[in-house]
Short mmCIF file of C-alpha atoms in Angstrom, two decimals:
data_model
loop_
_atom_site.label_atom_id
_atom_site.label_comp_id
_atom_site.label_asym_id
_atom_site.label_seq_id
_atom_site.Cartn_x
_atom_site.Cartn_y
_atom_site.Cartn_z
CA MET A 1 -73.99 77.04 -113.86
CA LYS A 2 -72.13 73.72 -112.99
CA LEU A 3 -69.22 75.36 -110.77
CA VAL A 4 -65.99 73.91 -109.41
CA ALA A 5 -63.35 75.35 -107.02
CA VAL A 6 -59.92 74.56 -105.45
CA THR A 7 -59.09 76.72 -101.94
CA SER A 8 -55.25 76.30 -100.09
CA CYS A 9 -53.77 78.19 -97.73
CA PRO A 10 -49.72 78.00 -96.39
CA THR A 11 -50.72 75.93 -93.40
CA GLY A 12 -54.05 74.08 -94.80
CA ILE A 13 -55.72 74.07 -91.43
CA ALA A 14 -58.11 76.63 -91.43
CA HIS A 15 -59.05 79.22 -93.76
CA THR A 16 -58.65 76.32 -96.66
CA TYR A 17 -61.87 74.79 -95.43
CA MET A 18 -63.63 78.24 -94.41
CA ALA A 19 -62.96 79.62 -97.98
CA ALA A 20 -64.62 76.24 -99.29
CA GLU A 21 -68.22 76.34 -96.94
CA ALA A 22 -67.72 80.17 -98.43
CA LEU A 23 -68.07 79.37 -101.84
CA GLU A 24 -70.35 76.62 -101.44
CA GLN A 25 -72.72 78.65 -99.53
CA ALA A 26 -72.53 81.24 -101.68
CA ALA A 27 -72.89 78.83 -104.78
CA ILE A 28 -76.21 77.50 -103.18
CA ALA A 29 -77.63 80.50 -102.34
CA ALA A 30 -77.39 81.88 -105.75
CA GLY A 31 -78.72 78.81 -107.50
CA HIS A 32 -75.72 77.37 -108.49
CA GLU A 33 -74.26 73.69 -108.11
CA ILE A 34 -70.08 74.00 -106.84
CA GLN A 35 -67.69 71.00 -106.24
CA VAL A 36 -64.83 71.87 -103.97
CA GLU A 37 -61.32 70.63 -103.62
CA THR A 38 -59.82 71.50 -100.87
CA GLN A 39 -55.32 71.44 -100.75
CA GLY A 40 -54.71 71.39 -97.29
CA ALA A 41 -53.34 69.87 -94.59
CA ALA A 42 -55.25 66.63 -94.66
CA GLY A 43 -54.30 66.18 -98.29
CA ALA A 44 -56.70 66.82 -100.96
CA GLU A 45 -59.44 64.53 -102.47
CA ALA A 46 -59.44 65.70 -106.10
CA LEU A 47 -62.47 66.50 -108.08
CA ASN A 48 -63.94 64.36 -110.19
CA PRO A 49 -62.52 64.94 -114.08
CA THR A 50 -66.68 64.64 -114.91
CA ASP A 51 -66.88 67.32 -112.76
CA ILE A 52 -64.30 69.20 -114.12
CA ALA A 53 -65.57 68.60 -117.97
CA GLU A 54 -69.09 69.81 -117.06
CA ALA A 55 -67.75 72.83 -115.03
CA ASP A 56 -68.84 76.60 -116.92
CA ALA A 57 -66.47 77.95 -114.56
CA VAL A 58 -63.51 77.18 -112.21
CA ILE A 59 -62.74 79.45 -108.93
CA PHE A 60 -58.90 79.50 -107.17
CA ALA A 61 -58.78 80.97 -103.74
CA ALA A 62 -55.47 80.13 -102.87
CA ASP A 63 -52.46 81.38 -101.02
CA VAL A 64 -50.52 78.75 -102.47
CA ASP A 65 -49.48 77.04 -105.90
CA VAL A 66 -52.35 75.00 -107.06
CA ARG A 67 -51.91 71.55 -108.00
CA ASP A 68 -52.34 70.34 -110.98
CA LYS A 69 -53.67 73.15 -112.04
CA ASP A 70 -53.56 71.61 -116.16
CA ARG A 71 -57.25 69.97 -115.50
CA PHE A 72 -58.58 73.56 -115.44
CA ALA A 73 -57.23 73.87 -118.95
CA GLY A 74 -60.20 75.24 -121.48
CA LYS A 75 -62.17 77.05 -118.59
CA PRO A 76 -63.16 80.62 -117.40
CA LEU A 77 -61.43 81.18 -114.04
CA VAL A 78 -61.57 83.39 -111.28
CA SER A 79 -58.74 83.86 -108.85
CA GLY A 80 -58.14 85.01 -105.71
CA PRO A 81 -56.47 84.98 -102.19
CA VAL A 82 -58.03 82.60 -99.79
CA LYS A 83 -59.02 85.27 -97.74
CA ARG A 84 -60.88 86.65 -100.89
CA GLY A 85 -62.79 83.32 -100.49
CA ILE A 86 -63.82 83.59 -97.06
CA ASN A 87 -64.71 87.57 -97.16
CA ASN A 88 -66.19 87.70 -100.41
CA ALA A 89 -67.60 84.31 -101.82
CA ASP A 90 -70.60 86.39 -103.51
CA ALA A 91 -68.32 88.59 -105.44
CA MET A 92 -65.78 85.36 -106.97
CA VAL A 93 -68.97 83.26 -107.34
CA ALA A 94 -70.78 86.40 -108.94
CA GLU A 95 -67.69 87.19 -111.55
CA ALA A 96 -67.82 83.22 -112.58
CA VAL A 97 -70.99 83.36 -113.23
CA ALA A 98 -70.21 85.90 -115.40
CA LEU A 99 -67.24 84.43 -117.05
CA ALA A 100 -68.87 81.86 -117.69
CA GLU A 101 -71.53 83.30 -119.51
CA ALA A 102 -69.70 85.80 -121.41
CA ALA A 103 -67.23 82.75 -122.98
CA PRO A 104 -69.08 79.61 -122.46
CA ALA A 105 -66.80 77.08 -120.84
CA ALA A 106 -66.45 73.94 -123.44
CA LYS A 107 -67.36 70.47 -122.28
CA PRO A 108 -66.16 67.52 -124.05
CA GLU A 109 -66.14 64.39 -121.86
CA ALA A 110 -64.49 63.05 -119.53
CA GLY A 111 -60.81 62.69 -119.46
CA SER A 112 -60.67 64.47 -122.57
CA VAL A 113 -58.37 67.83 -122.86
CA ALA A 114 -60.32 71.22 -123.14
CA PRO A 115 -58.85 73.90 -125.49
CA MET A 116 -57.44 76.47 -124.18
CA THR A 117 -60.19 79.39 -124.06
CA ALA A 118 -59.28 80.88 -121.10
CA ALA A 119 -56.93 82.36 -118.86
CA ALA A 120 -56.33 82.70 -115.22
CA PRO A 121 -55.89 86.76 -114.23
CA LYS A 122 -52.32 88.10 -114.83
CA LEU A 123 -50.62 88.38 -111.39
CA GLY A 124 -48.30 91.61 -110.40
CA PRO A 125 -44.81 90.81 -109.89
CA GLY A 126 -45.77 91.39 -105.69
CA ALA A 127 -48.32 88.84 -105.89
CA LYS A 128 -46.34 85.98 -107.86
CA LEU A 129 -43.46 87.08 -105.03
CA ARG A 130 -45.91 86.16 -102.32
CA LEU A 131 -47.53 82.80 -103.95
CA TRP A 132 -44.53 81.53 -104.10
CA LEU A 133 -42.69 82.68 -100.74
CA MET A 134 -46.26 80.99 -99.59
CA THR A 135 -45.63 77.37 -100.99
CA GLY A 136 -42.54 77.53 -99.82
CA VAL A 137 -43.53 78.18 -96.24
CA SER A 138 -46.72 75.69 -96.38
CA TYR A 139 -44.50 72.82 -97.54
CA MET A 140 -42.14 73.32 -94.79
CA LEU A 141 -44.61 74.03 -92.14
CA PRO A 142 -44.95 70.09 -90.83
CA PHE A 143 -41.06 69.95 -90.59
CA VAL A 144 -41.38 72.82 -88.15
CA ALA A 145 -44.57 71.28 -86.08
CA ALA A 146 -42.95 67.56 -86.01
CA GLY A 147 -39.27 68.59 -86.07
CA GLY A 148 -39.75 71.36 -82.89
CA ILE A 149 -41.71 69.89 -80.85
CA LEU A 150 -40.05 66.28 -80.82
CA ILE A 151 -36.75 69.11 -80.05
CA ALA A 152 -39.13 70.28 -77.01
CA LEU A 153 -40.17 67.50 -75.98
CA ALA A 154 -36.62 65.35 -75.36
CA PHE A 155 -35.88 68.55 -73.62
CA LEU A 156 -38.95 68.37 -71.08
CA ILE A 157 -38.50 64.57 -71.02
CA GLY A 158 -34.23 64.20 -70.97
CA GLY A 159 -32.86 67.95 -69.56
CA ALA A 160 -31.41 70.68 -70.32
CA GLU A 161 -28.18 68.62 -71.55
CA ILE A 162 -29.37 66.11 -73.83
CA ASN A 163 -28.40 67.92 -76.91
CA GLN A 164 -24.88 67.75 -75.47
CA VAL A 165 -25.15 64.17 -75.08
CA VAL A 166 -26.27 63.17 -78.37
CA TYR A 167 -23.70 65.66 -80.65
CA GLY A 168 -21.57 66.18 -78.38
CA GLY A 169 -20.11 69.28 -76.08
CA GLU A 170 -19.37 71.01 -72.81
CA PHE A 171 -22.54 71.97 -70.33
CA GLU A 172 -21.92 73.03 -67.41
CA GLY A 173 -18.63 72.02 -66.91
CA VAL A 174 -19.36 68.23 -68.03
CA THR A 175 -18.33 67.51 -71.62
CA TYR A 176 -19.86 64.69 -73.88
CA GLU A 177 -18.77 62.55 -76.92
CA ALA A 178 -20.98 63.19 -79.52
CA ILE A 179 -22.82 59.65 -80.73
CA ALA A 180 -20.99 58.27 -83.92
CA ASN A 181 -23.34 55.41 -84.48
CA PRO A 182 -27.01 57.05 -84.74
CA THR A 183 -28.63 52.97 -84.02
CA ASP A 184 -26.67 53.75 -80.67
CA ILE A 185 -28.65 56.39 -79.42
CA LEU A 186 -31.34 54.87 -77.69
CA ALA A 187 -28.96 52.74 -75.36
CA GLN A 188 -26.80 55.48 -74.83
CA ALA A 189 -28.96 58.59 -74.90
CA GLY A 190 -32.43 56.50 -73.73
CA PHE A 191 -35.61 57.78 -75.15
CA ALA A 192 -35.28 61.22 -75.17
CA GLY A 193 -31.73 60.88 -77.43
CA VAL A 194 -34.03 59.47 -79.81
CA LEU A 195 -35.91 62.54 -79.66
CA MET A 196 -33.56 65.00 -79.76
CA TYR A 197 -32.13 63.13 -83.13
CA LEU A 198 -35.59 62.44 -84.87
CA GLY A 199 -36.65 66.47 -84.33
CA ALA A 200 -32.94 67.77 -85.29
CA THR A 201 -33.36 65.91 -88.68
CA ALA A 202 -36.80 67.39 -89.29
CA PHE A 203 -35.89 70.79 -87.98
CA SER A 204 -32.71 70.15 -90.78
CA MET A 205 -34.83 69.93 -93.56
CA LEU A 206 -36.33 72.96 -93.31
CA VAL A 207 -34.69 75.54 -95.07
CA PRO A 208 -34.31 72.70 -97.70
CA ILE A 209 -37.55 72.19 -97.94
CA LEU A 210 -38.68 75.79 -97.87
CA ALA A 211 -35.78 76.36 -101.32
CA GLY A 212 -36.95 73.99 -103.19
CA TYR A 213 -40.65 74.62 -102.52
CA ILE A 214 -40.14 77.96 -103.39
CA ALA A 215 -38.55 77.12 -107.22
CA PHE A 216 -41.52 74.52 -107.37
CA GLY A 217 -44.27 77.33 -106.74
CA MET A 218 -42.34 79.39 -109.67
CA ALA A 219 -41.19 75.92 -111.97
CA ASP A 220 -43.28 73.56 -111.44
CA ARG A 221 -41.43 70.35 -110.24
CA MET A 222 -38.44 71.15 -112.36
CA GLY A 223 -37.25 72.93 -109.77
CA ILE A 224 -37.04 70.88 -106.70
CA ALA A 225 -33.75 69.59 -107.19
CA PRO A 226 -32.36 72.91 -107.97
CA GLY A 227 -33.98 74.31 -105.09
CA VAL A 228 -33.53 71.77 -102.49
CA VAL A 229 -29.79 71.42 -103.15
CA GLY A 230 -29.57 75.36 -102.79
CA GLY A 231 -31.29 75.31 -99.38
CA LEU A 232 -28.45 72.49 -98.51
CA VAL A 233 -25.69 74.59 -99.69
CA ALA A 234 -27.04 77.81 -98.02
CA VAL A 235 -27.40 75.33 -94.04
CA ALA A 236 -23.92 74.13 -94.75
CA ILE A 237 -22.34 77.56 -95.19
CA GLY A 238 -24.96 79.55 -92.33
CA ALA A 239 -26.86 81.30 -94.53
CA GLY A 240 -29.95 80.02 -92.67
CA PHE A 241 -32.99 81.19 -93.48
CA LEU A 242 -31.96 83.94 -95.94
CA GLY A 243 -30.25 81.58 -97.63
CA GLY A 244 -33.24 79.52 -98.58
CA LEU A 245 -35.15 82.17 -99.71
CA VAL A 246 -32.69 83.36 -101.87
CA ALA A 247 -31.69 79.69 -103.04
CA GLY A 248 -35.61 78.77 -103.68
CA LEU A 249 -35.72 82.29 -105.64
CA LEU A 250 -32.31 81.52 -107.51
CA ALA A 251 -33.31 77.91 -108.47
CA GLY A 252 -37.15 78.73 -109.87
CA ALA A 253 -35.21 81.35 -111.90
CA VAL A 254 -32.72 79.81 -113.43
CA VAL A 255 -35.21 76.68 -114.28
CA MET A 256 -37.41 79.18 -115.32
CA ALA A 257 -35.04 80.66 -117.98
CA LEU A 258 -34.17 76.78 -118.85
CA LYS A 259 -37.67 76.35 -119.64
CA LEU A 260 -37.78 78.92 -122.54
CA ILE A 261 -35.28 76.88 -124.21
CA LYS A 262 -37.16 75.15 -127.05
CA PRO A 263 -35.38 71.77 -128.55
CA GLY A 264 -36.79 69.64 -130.94
CA GLN A 265 -38.92 66.50 -129.61
CA ALA A 266 -36.67 64.13 -130.00
CA LEU A 267 -34.73 66.10 -126.83
CA GLN A 268 -37.36 67.51 -124.89
CA GLY A 269 -37.42 63.85 -123.14
CA ILE A 270 -33.42 64.22 -122.01
CA MET A 271 -34.33 67.94 -121.29
CA ARG A 272 -36.81 67.91 -118.51
CA ILE A 273 -35.35 64.83 -117.18
CA VAL A 274 -31.17 65.70 -117.48
CA VAL A 275 -30.13 68.59 -118.71
CA ILE A 276 -32.07 71.11 -116.67
CA PRO A 277 -32.13 69.42 -113.59
CA LEU A 278 -28.12 69.20 -113.98
CA VAL A 279 -27.98 72.95 -114.98
CA GLY A 280 -29.99 73.93 -112.69
CA VAL A 281 -28.19 72.35 -109.63
CA PHE A 282 -24.77 73.17 -110.61
CA VAL A 283 -25.87 77.29 -111.29
CA VAL A 284 -28.12 77.27 -108.39
CA GLY A 285 -25.37 75.08 -106.14
CA PHE A 286 -22.43 77.25 -107.15
CA ILE A 287 -23.73 81.11 -107.34
CA MET A 288 -25.15 80.08 -103.31
CA LEU A 289 -21.15 78.66 -102.61
CA VAL A 290 -19.09 81.23 -104.87
CA VAL A 291 -20.91 83.86 -104.90
CA VAL A 292 -23.98 85.09 -102.69
CA GLY A 293 -23.49 82.63 -100.23
CA GLN A 294 -21.25 84.43 -98.21
CA PRO A 295 -22.60 87.62 -97.49
CA ILE A 296 -26.15 86.10 -97.04
CA ALA A 297 -24.25 84.15 -93.90
CA ALA A 298 -22.45 87.42 -92.87
CA ALA A 299 -26.65 89.06 -93.00
CA GLN A 300 -28.11 85.84 -91.12
CA SER A 301 -25.11 85.86 -88.72
CA TRP A 302 -25.91 89.56 -87.38
CA LEU A 303 -29.06 89.04 -87.64
CA THR A 304 -28.61 85.95 -85.22
CA ASP A 305 -26.21 88.23 -83.20
CA TRP A 306 -28.55 91.18 -82.95
CA LEU A 307 -31.04 88.97 -81.85
CA ALA A 308 -29.57 87.76 -79.33
CA GLY A 309 -28.21 91.36 -77.96
CA LEU A 310 -31.95 92.59 -77.90
CA SER A 311 -32.86 93.51 -73.71
CA GLY A 312 -35.26 95.24 -71.87
CA ALA A 313 -37.11 98.27 -74.14
CA ASN A 314 -36.08 96.53 -76.96
CA ALA A 315 -37.01 93.43 -76.63
CA ILE A 316 -40.18 94.47 -75.47
CA LEU A 317 -40.72 96.62 -78.34
CA LEU A 318 -40.05 93.83 -80.45
CA GLY A 319 -42.73 91.66 -78.95
CA LEU A 320 -44.96 94.64 -79.26
CA LEU A 321 -44.35 94.82 -82.96
CA LEU A 322 -44.47 90.86 -83.88
CA GLY A 323 -47.70 91.13 -81.69
CA ALA A 324 -49.54 93.27 -83.67
CA MET A 325 -48.26 91.52 -86.66
CA MET A 326 -49.22 87.99 -85.73
CA GLY A 327 -52.73 89.87 -85.35
CA PHE A 328 -52.58 92.20 -88.39
CA ASP A 329 -53.88 89.46 -90.91
CA LEU A 330 -55.06 86.39 -88.90
CA GLY A 331 -53.03 83.55 -90.68
CA GLY A 332 -51.71 85.31 -93.66
CA PRO A 333 -48.54 86.54 -94.92
CA VAL A 334 -48.39 89.70 -92.14
CA ASN A 335 -48.73 86.97 -89.54
CA LYS A 336 -46.51 83.88 -91.04
CA VAL A 337 -43.48 86.62 -91.70
CA ALA A 338 -43.69 87.24 -87.45
CA TYR A 339 -43.89 83.44 -86.98
CA LEU A 340 -41.37 82.56 -89.58
CA PHE A 341 -39.00 84.84 -87.69
CA GLY A 342 -40.11 83.57 -84.34
CA VAL A 343 -39.06 79.95 -85.60
CA GLY A 344 -35.80 81.12 -86.92
CA ALA A 345 -34.94 82.71 -83.94
CA LEU A 346 -36.07 79.65 -82.05
CA ALA A 347 -33.74 77.39 -84.62
CA SER A 348 -30.93 80.11 -83.42
CA GLY A 349 -30.85 79.28 -79.87
CA ASP A 350 -33.32 82.48 -79.04
CA LEU A 351 -36.24 80.91 -77.03
CA THR A 352 -37.59 84.01 -76.08
CA ILE A 353 -39.31 85.70 -79.37
CA MET A 354 -40.77 82.57 -80.18
CA ALA A 355 -42.62 82.94 -76.91
CA ALA A 356 -43.83 85.80 -77.79
CA VAL A 357 -45.46 84.79 -80.82
CA MET A 358 -47.22 82.44 -79.62
CA ALA A 359 -48.75 83.96 -76.63
CA ALA A 360 -49.30 86.92 -79.47
CA GLY A 361 -51.30 84.66 -82.01
CA MET A 362 -53.10 83.04 -79.50
CA VAL A 363 -55.07 85.95 -77.98
CA PRO A 364 -57.05 86.88 -80.64
CA PRO A 365 -59.68 84.06 -80.87
CA LEU A 366 -59.45 84.19 -76.86
CA GLY A 367 -60.08 88.29 -76.87
CA LEU A 368 -62.63 87.94 -79.55
CA ALA A 369 -64.18 84.80 -77.77
CA LEU A 370 -64.22 86.85 -74.26
CA ALA A 371 -65.81 89.88 -75.77
CA SER A 372 -68.45 87.62 -77.06
CA VAL A 373 -69.69 86.45 -73.58
CA VAL A 374 -68.90 89.71 -71.43
CA ARG A 375 -71.17 91.85 -74.50
CA PRO A 376 -73.12 89.36 -76.53
CA LYS A 377 -75.17 91.84 -77.91
CA LEU A 378 -72.85 93.00 -79.86
CA PHE A 379 -72.15 90.18 -82.21
CA THR A 380 -74.68 88.19 -84.28
CA PRO A 381 -75.89 84.69 -83.57
CA GLY A 382 -73.42 83.51 -85.90
CA GLU A 383 -70.01 85.15 -84.66
CA ARG A 384 -71.81 84.00 -80.46
CA GLN A 385 -71.60 80.64 -81.79
CA ALA A 386 -67.79 81.04 -83.53
CA GLY A 387 -67.24 82.34 -80.16
CA LYS A 388 -67.74 78.83 -78.37
CA ALA A 389 -64.98 77.49 -81.45
CA ALA A 390 -62.72 80.29 -80.77
CA TRP A 391 -62.03 79.19 -76.84
CA LEU A 392 -60.83 76.22 -78.05
CA LEU A 393 -58.30 77.35 -81.61
CA GLY A 394 -56.89 80.24 -79.36
CA ALA A 395 -56.11 78.07 -76.97
CA SER A 396 -54.36 75.58 -79.09
CA PHE A 397 -52.30 78.55 -80.93
CA ILE A 398 -55.03 78.45 -84.17
CA THR A 399 -55.04 82.47 -84.80
CA GLU A 400 -57.35 81.93 -87.71
CA GLY A 401 -60.51 81.45 -84.58
CA ALA A 402 -60.78 85.15 -85.03
CA ILE A 403 -61.36 85.42 -88.92
CA PRO A 404 -65.34 84.93 -88.50
CA PHE A 405 -64.70 88.16 -86.63
CA ALA A 406 -62.93 89.83 -88.84
CA ALA A 407 -64.73 88.98 -91.70
CA ALA A 408 -67.59 90.34 -90.61
CA ASP A 409 -66.72 93.98 -89.23
CA PRO A 410 -62.89 94.62 -90.35
CA LEU A 411 -62.41 97.67 -89.53
CA ARG A 412 -63.31 96.96 -85.66
CA VAL A 413 -61.64 93.44 -84.70
CA ILE A 414 -58.21 93.61 -86.62
CA PRO A 415 -57.38 96.92 -84.78
CA SER A 416 -58.79 95.08 -81.54
CA THR A 417 -56.85 91.43 -82.44
CA MET A 418 -53.76 93.60 -82.95
CA ILE A 419 -53.85 95.53 -80.07
CA GLY A 420 -53.93 92.40 -77.88
CA GLY A 421 -50.96 91.14 -80.24
CA ALA A 422 -48.66 93.42 -79.41
CA VAL A 423 -49.80 93.78 -75.23
CA ALA A 424 -49.35 89.65 -75.19
CA GLY A 425 -46.03 89.90 -77.20
CA ALA A 426 -44.43 92.90 -75.63
CA VAL A 427 -45.66 91.41 -71.52
CA SER A 428 -44.05 87.43 -72.71
CA MET A 429 -40.47 89.52 -73.39
CA ALA A 430 -40.85 91.71 -70.52
CA PHE A 431 -40.85 88.27 -68.58
CA GLU A 432 -38.74 86.99 -70.86
CA ALA A 433 -40.81 83.90 -71.01
CA THR A 434 -38.71 80.90 -73.57
CA LEU A 435 -40.70 78.73 -75.54
CA ARG A 436 -39.10 75.27 -77.06
CA ALA A 437 -42.09 73.91 -79.47
CA PRO A 438 -42.79 76.22 -82.44
CA HIS A 439 -46.69 75.28 -81.95
CA GLY A 440 -48.66 73.67 -79.74
CA GLY A 441 -50.47 76.60 -77.75
CA ILE A 442 -51.56 75.09 -73.69
CA TRP A 443 -50.85 71.63 -75.04
CA VAL A 444 -47.54 72.76 -74.46
CA ILE A 445 -47.31 74.54 -71.78
CA GLY A 446 -44.64 72.09 -70.05
CA LEU A 447 -42.49 73.48 -72.27
CA ILE A 448 -42.28 76.97 -71.31
CA GLY A 449 -39.80 78.97 -69.27
CA ASN A 450 -41.24 81.45 -66.90
CA TRP A 451 -44.75 80.20 -67.64
CA GLY A 452 -46.44 82.33 -65.42
CA GLY A 453 -45.50 84.97 -67.24
CA PHE A 454 -46.68 83.73 -70.09
CA LEU A 455 -49.81 83.15 -68.76
CA VAL A 456 -49.79 87.07 -67.58
CA ALA A 457 -49.02 87.66 -70.97
CA LEU A 458 -51.75 85.39 -73.00
CA LEU A 459 -54.21 87.21 -69.84
CA ALA A 460 -53.31 90.51 -70.62
CA GLY A 461 -53.48 90.42 -74.14
CA THR A 462 -56.83 88.44 -74.17
CA ALA A 463 -58.64 91.47 -72.09
CA ALA A 464 -56.83 94.43 -74.35
CA THR A 465 -58.55 92.45 -76.99
CA CYS A 466 -62.07 91.81 -75.49
CA LEU A 467 -61.86 95.42 -74.51
CA ALA A 468 -60.31 97.28 -77.16
CA VAL A 469 -63.58 95.77 -79.91
CA ILE A 470 -66.86 96.17 -77.20
CA ALA A 471 -65.28 100.07 -77.03
CA LEU A 472 -64.78 100.16 -80.62
CA LYS A 473 -68.37 98.32 -81.60
CA THR A 474 -70.28 100.21 -79.20
CA VAL A 475 -68.68 103.52 -80.41
CA ALA A 476 -70.19 102.05 -83.98
CA ARG A 477 -73.52 101.39 -82.22
CA SER A 478 -74.06 104.86 -81.11
CA GLU A 479 -73.28 105.72 -83.61
CA THR A 480 -75.51 104.63 -85.87
CA ALA A 481 -78.27 104.71 -83.24
CA ALA A 482 -78.15 108.65 -83.23
CA GLU A 483 -77.83 108.79 -87.31
CA ALA A 484 -80.97 106.15 -86.87
CA ASP A 485 -82.21 109.40 -84.52
CA GLU A 486 -81.43 112.16 -86.95
CA HIS A 487 -83.23 110.11 -89.50
CA VAL A 488 -86.62 109.71 -87.18
CA LEU A 489 -86.55 113.66 -86.61
CA ALA A 490 -86.37 114.10 -90.33
CA ILE A 491 -89.02 112.86 -91.46
#
């Protein structure tokens, strides 16, 4: 069989390429040819149209909306989350082959369009919602990383008052006038001022981009304009991330409804270019501004005040919960919810939650790497090799470095990473460590407040993961040995 596949995930860093490698290995092992397009952070090198035309079946292992799906019209399709592509690549390949044998795909000349002979499997409401939200998150994350790190560098170079220097306000009894003309920032606030302005500009786009690309995931390109405008309105009225989520879903729903209207052939172009964007922007903007915006803004304000009021045991419990979430699915949706909660708190001025989230996210690869060194006989040669890379991945806050271990032994590895993440998050909150950057791992240690406490949290979480996974694997190994002894005695 000739197969083609597309893999993608919200961050486009690890899962995307791990799924591609797993599918390639599974297909080759089964005696088939496969070409994989990775729609990752580095962009996508599109599949050759000839390969698509000649393919017997298509595989999607994606947590975000696959771009240009129309290319695969008419092909038998197996679709699933990117983690299934990593953990169950053999099954996905087998399903694709079975579909191709049951309904052979037409093989027209390259460049022609195949008739629709097989449809993508229908997703449930929950799966659709997750796909739409992850699409928005995937397009937002580059703004988070670039903007957050630029702002953090601005504070590092220009001091804690740099925000007031650029945008005006009072700091430690000194009142600063806002710099009215951005072209004067370099002269009046220096290089740190430029970093602050650029980082703040990128950060200001988080909610509009999130809303726009949630709508894009639902309604394709026509959803972008209403979604972005809805997100801008959410920012203007103080509705924050919650407003962005609502605006994106609302924009997608409005545009999907408008696309159901089928005018005559002569009016279809006007509908796409003028009517749908115009009506969509007005309806979404009006509803956000007049109907739902204020209640959402009130909820966002309450959440911000609640975070600011956390202290003592409550803060530690929050760190415990977020840390466990970071260690649960290792870069998946639950992990992303905790991470975005930290980013939202960072944008609201709470720096402790982001520190706890990053410490917890670094722990799973580091703890498993340490365990593979301390008790190497508990791990396969492949896992020990993955452990060498996990040191760097964990230190760089790439939680996905733990996936090779979790894929091989999820029942023992995932509880261990959750324990370690929870310990790291709780200890970080207890020490009130802070972080001004949304990413970076040890490479942004200069931007960590109370870095000693952060380091203690990191070491404690790493040790907890290491000890937990060693204990669970040792127990499992002992049980297996006991079962083998009983089997020998029975014989």
